[in-house]
Short mmCIF file of C-alpha atoms and ligand atoms in Angstrom, two decimals:
data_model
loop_
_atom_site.label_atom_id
_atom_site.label_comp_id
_atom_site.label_asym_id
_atom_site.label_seq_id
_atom_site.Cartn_x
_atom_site.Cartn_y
_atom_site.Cartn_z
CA UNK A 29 -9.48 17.21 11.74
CA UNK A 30 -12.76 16.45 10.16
CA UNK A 31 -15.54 16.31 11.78
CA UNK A 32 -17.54 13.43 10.91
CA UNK A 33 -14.61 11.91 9.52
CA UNK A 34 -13.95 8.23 11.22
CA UNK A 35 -10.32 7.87 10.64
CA UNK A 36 -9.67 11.31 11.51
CA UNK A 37 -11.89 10.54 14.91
CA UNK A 38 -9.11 7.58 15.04
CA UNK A 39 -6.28 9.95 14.64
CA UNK A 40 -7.75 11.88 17.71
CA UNK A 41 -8.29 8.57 19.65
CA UNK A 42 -11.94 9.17 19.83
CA UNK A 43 -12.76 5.77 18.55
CA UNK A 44 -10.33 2.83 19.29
CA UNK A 45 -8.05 1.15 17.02
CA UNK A 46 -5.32 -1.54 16.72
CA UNK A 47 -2.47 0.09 15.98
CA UNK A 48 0.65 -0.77 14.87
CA UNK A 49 3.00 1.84 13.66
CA UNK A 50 2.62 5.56 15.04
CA UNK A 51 4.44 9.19 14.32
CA UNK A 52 4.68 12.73 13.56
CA UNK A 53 3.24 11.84 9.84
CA UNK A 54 0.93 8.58 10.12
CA UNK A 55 -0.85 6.18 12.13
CA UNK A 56 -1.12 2.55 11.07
CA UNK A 57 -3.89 0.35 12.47
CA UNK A 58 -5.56 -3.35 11.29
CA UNK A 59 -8.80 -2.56 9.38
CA UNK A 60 -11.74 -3.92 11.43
CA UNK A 61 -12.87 -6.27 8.33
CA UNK A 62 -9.56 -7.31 7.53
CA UNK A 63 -9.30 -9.27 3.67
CA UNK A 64 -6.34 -11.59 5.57
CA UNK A 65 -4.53 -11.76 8.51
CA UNK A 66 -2.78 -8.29 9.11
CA UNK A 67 -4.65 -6.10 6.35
CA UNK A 68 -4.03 -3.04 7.81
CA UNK A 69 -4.30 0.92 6.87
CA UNK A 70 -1.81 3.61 6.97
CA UNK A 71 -3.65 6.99 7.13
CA UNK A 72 -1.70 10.61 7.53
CA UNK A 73 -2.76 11.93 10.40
CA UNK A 74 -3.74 15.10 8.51
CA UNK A 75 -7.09 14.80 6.86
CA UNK A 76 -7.21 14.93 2.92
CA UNK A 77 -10.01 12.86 0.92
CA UNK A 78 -8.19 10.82 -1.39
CA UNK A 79 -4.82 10.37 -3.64
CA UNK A 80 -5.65 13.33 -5.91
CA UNK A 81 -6.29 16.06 -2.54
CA UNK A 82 -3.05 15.26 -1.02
CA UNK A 83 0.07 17.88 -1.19
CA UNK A 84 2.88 15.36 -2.69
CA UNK A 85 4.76 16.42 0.32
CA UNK A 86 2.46 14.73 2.84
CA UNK A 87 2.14 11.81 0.10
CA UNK A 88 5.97 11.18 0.00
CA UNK A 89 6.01 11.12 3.89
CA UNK A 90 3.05 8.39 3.96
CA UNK A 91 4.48 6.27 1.18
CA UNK A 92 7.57 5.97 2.96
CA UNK A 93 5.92 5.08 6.08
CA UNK A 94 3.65 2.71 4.08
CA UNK A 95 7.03 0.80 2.90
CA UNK A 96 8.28 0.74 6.27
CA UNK A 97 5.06 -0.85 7.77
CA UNK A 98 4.84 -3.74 4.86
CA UNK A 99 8.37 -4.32 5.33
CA UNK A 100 7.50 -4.64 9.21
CA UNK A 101 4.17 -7.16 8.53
CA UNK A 102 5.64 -9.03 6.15
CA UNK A 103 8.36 -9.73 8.42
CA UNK A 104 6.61 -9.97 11.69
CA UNK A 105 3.70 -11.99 10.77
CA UNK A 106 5.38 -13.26 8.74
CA UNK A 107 3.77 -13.07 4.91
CA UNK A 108 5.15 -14.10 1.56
CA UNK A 109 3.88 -10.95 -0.55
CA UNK A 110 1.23 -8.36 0.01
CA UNK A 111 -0.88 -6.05 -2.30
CA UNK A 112 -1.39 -2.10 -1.64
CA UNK A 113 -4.47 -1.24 -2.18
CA UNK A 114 -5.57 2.64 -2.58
CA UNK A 115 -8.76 3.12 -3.22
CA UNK A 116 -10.50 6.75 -4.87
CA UNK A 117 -14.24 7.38 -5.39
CA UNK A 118 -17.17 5.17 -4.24
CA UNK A 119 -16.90 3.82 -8.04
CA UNK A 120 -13.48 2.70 -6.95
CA UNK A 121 -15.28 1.00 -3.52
CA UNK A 122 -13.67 3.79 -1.20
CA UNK A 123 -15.91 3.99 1.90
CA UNK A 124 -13.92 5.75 4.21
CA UNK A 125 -13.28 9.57 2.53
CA UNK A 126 -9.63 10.07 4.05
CA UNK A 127 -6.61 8.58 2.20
CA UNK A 128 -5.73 5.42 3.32
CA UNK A 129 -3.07 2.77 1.95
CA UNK A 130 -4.46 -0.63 2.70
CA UNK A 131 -1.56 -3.20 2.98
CA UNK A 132 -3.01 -6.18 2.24
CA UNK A 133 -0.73 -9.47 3.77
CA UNK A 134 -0.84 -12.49 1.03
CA UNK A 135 0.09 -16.36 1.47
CA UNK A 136 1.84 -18.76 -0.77
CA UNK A 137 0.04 -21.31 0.43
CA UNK A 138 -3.57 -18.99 0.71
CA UNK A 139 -6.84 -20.61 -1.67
CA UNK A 140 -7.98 -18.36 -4.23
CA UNK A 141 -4.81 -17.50 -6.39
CA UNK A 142 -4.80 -13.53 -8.33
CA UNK A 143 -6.44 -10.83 -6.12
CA UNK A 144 -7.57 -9.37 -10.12
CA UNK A 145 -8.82 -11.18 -12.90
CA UNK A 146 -6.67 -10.52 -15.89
CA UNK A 147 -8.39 -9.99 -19.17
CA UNK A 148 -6.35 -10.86 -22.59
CA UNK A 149 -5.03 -7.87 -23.92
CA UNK A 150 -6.08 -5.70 -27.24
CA UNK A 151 -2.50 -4.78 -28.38
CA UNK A 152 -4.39 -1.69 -30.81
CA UNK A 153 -6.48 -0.75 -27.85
CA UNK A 154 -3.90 -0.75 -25.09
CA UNK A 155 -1.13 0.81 -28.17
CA UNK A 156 -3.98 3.63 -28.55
CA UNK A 157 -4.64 4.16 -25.09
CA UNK A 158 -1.13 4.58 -23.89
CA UNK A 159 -0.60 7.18 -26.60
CA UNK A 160 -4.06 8.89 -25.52
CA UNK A 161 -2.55 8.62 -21.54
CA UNK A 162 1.01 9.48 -22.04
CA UNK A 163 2.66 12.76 -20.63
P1 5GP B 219 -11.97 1.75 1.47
O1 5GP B 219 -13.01 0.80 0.97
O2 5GP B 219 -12.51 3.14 1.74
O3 5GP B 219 -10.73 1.77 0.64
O4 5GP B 219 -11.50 1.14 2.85
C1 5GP B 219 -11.97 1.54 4.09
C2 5GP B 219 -11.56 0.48 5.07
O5 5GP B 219 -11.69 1.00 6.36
C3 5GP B 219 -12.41 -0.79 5.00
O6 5GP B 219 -11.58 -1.89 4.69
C4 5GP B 219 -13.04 -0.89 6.39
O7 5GP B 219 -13.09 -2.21 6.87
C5 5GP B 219 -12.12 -0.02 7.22
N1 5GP B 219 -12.78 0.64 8.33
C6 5GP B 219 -13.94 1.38 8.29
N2 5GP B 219 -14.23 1.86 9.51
C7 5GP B 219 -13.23 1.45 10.34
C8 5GP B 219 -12.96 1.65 11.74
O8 5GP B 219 -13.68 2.30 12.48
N3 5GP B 219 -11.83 1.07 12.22
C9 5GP B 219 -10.97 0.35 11.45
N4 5GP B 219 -9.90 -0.18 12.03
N5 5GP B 219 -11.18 0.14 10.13
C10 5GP B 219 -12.31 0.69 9.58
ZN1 ZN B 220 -10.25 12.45 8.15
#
């Protein structure tokens, strides 16, 4: 545990949550300014900052859990899709510094449309970047 971590202060039950899904591995609660109806997070109970601090054991175990808890909402609310969200860095809008998996519910019939704005693609820029990223 962290101490002036919130979501580890969660983990310990020291500040109250909605949760929904609970074990060894992970809790899963609704985020307090939800984006829809059922956003909710899926934290290890563990403490580690973000994607790239996390032994890929512990991240296995959460992804799995964070399949089994969309598979649950979308189900149970019920939804029509849902976006994962997984946010690293403040330049990447994290505000909360413990890895979190936001599962995001989404509507057919929801105004609004694309969560991202697509930009027409440079086929020599993205040709040359995939070359410069690829390993
Ligand atoms: P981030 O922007 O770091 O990816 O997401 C952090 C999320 O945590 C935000 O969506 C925010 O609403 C949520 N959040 C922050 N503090 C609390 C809290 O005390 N309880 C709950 N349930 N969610 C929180
Ligand atoms: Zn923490």
């Amino acid at each position: 545990m962290k101490n002036d971590c919130v979501f580890c202060a969660i983990v310990a039950g020291e500040i109250p949550s909605f949760k929904v899904y609970e074990d060894d591995c992970v809790l899963a609660y609704l985020d307090i300014n939800p984006f829809t109806k059922g956003h909710a997070l899926v934290i290890p109970k563990v403490h580690s900052a973000g994607l790239l601090d996390t032994p890929a054991e512990t991240l296995k175990e959460v992804v799995v859990r964070v399949q089994k808890v969309a598979a649950h909402i979308k189900a149970t609310l019920p939804c029509d899709g849902f976006n994962i969200l997984q946010n690293n860095g403040a330049a990447a809008g994290q505000t909360v510094s413990h890895l979190h998996f936001h599962i995001v519910p989404r509507f057919a019939d929801a105004e609004g449309g694309a969560v991202f704005t697509p930009h027409t693609g440079d086929m020599e820029a993205l040709k040359a970047l995939a070359e410069r990223l690829r390993f």
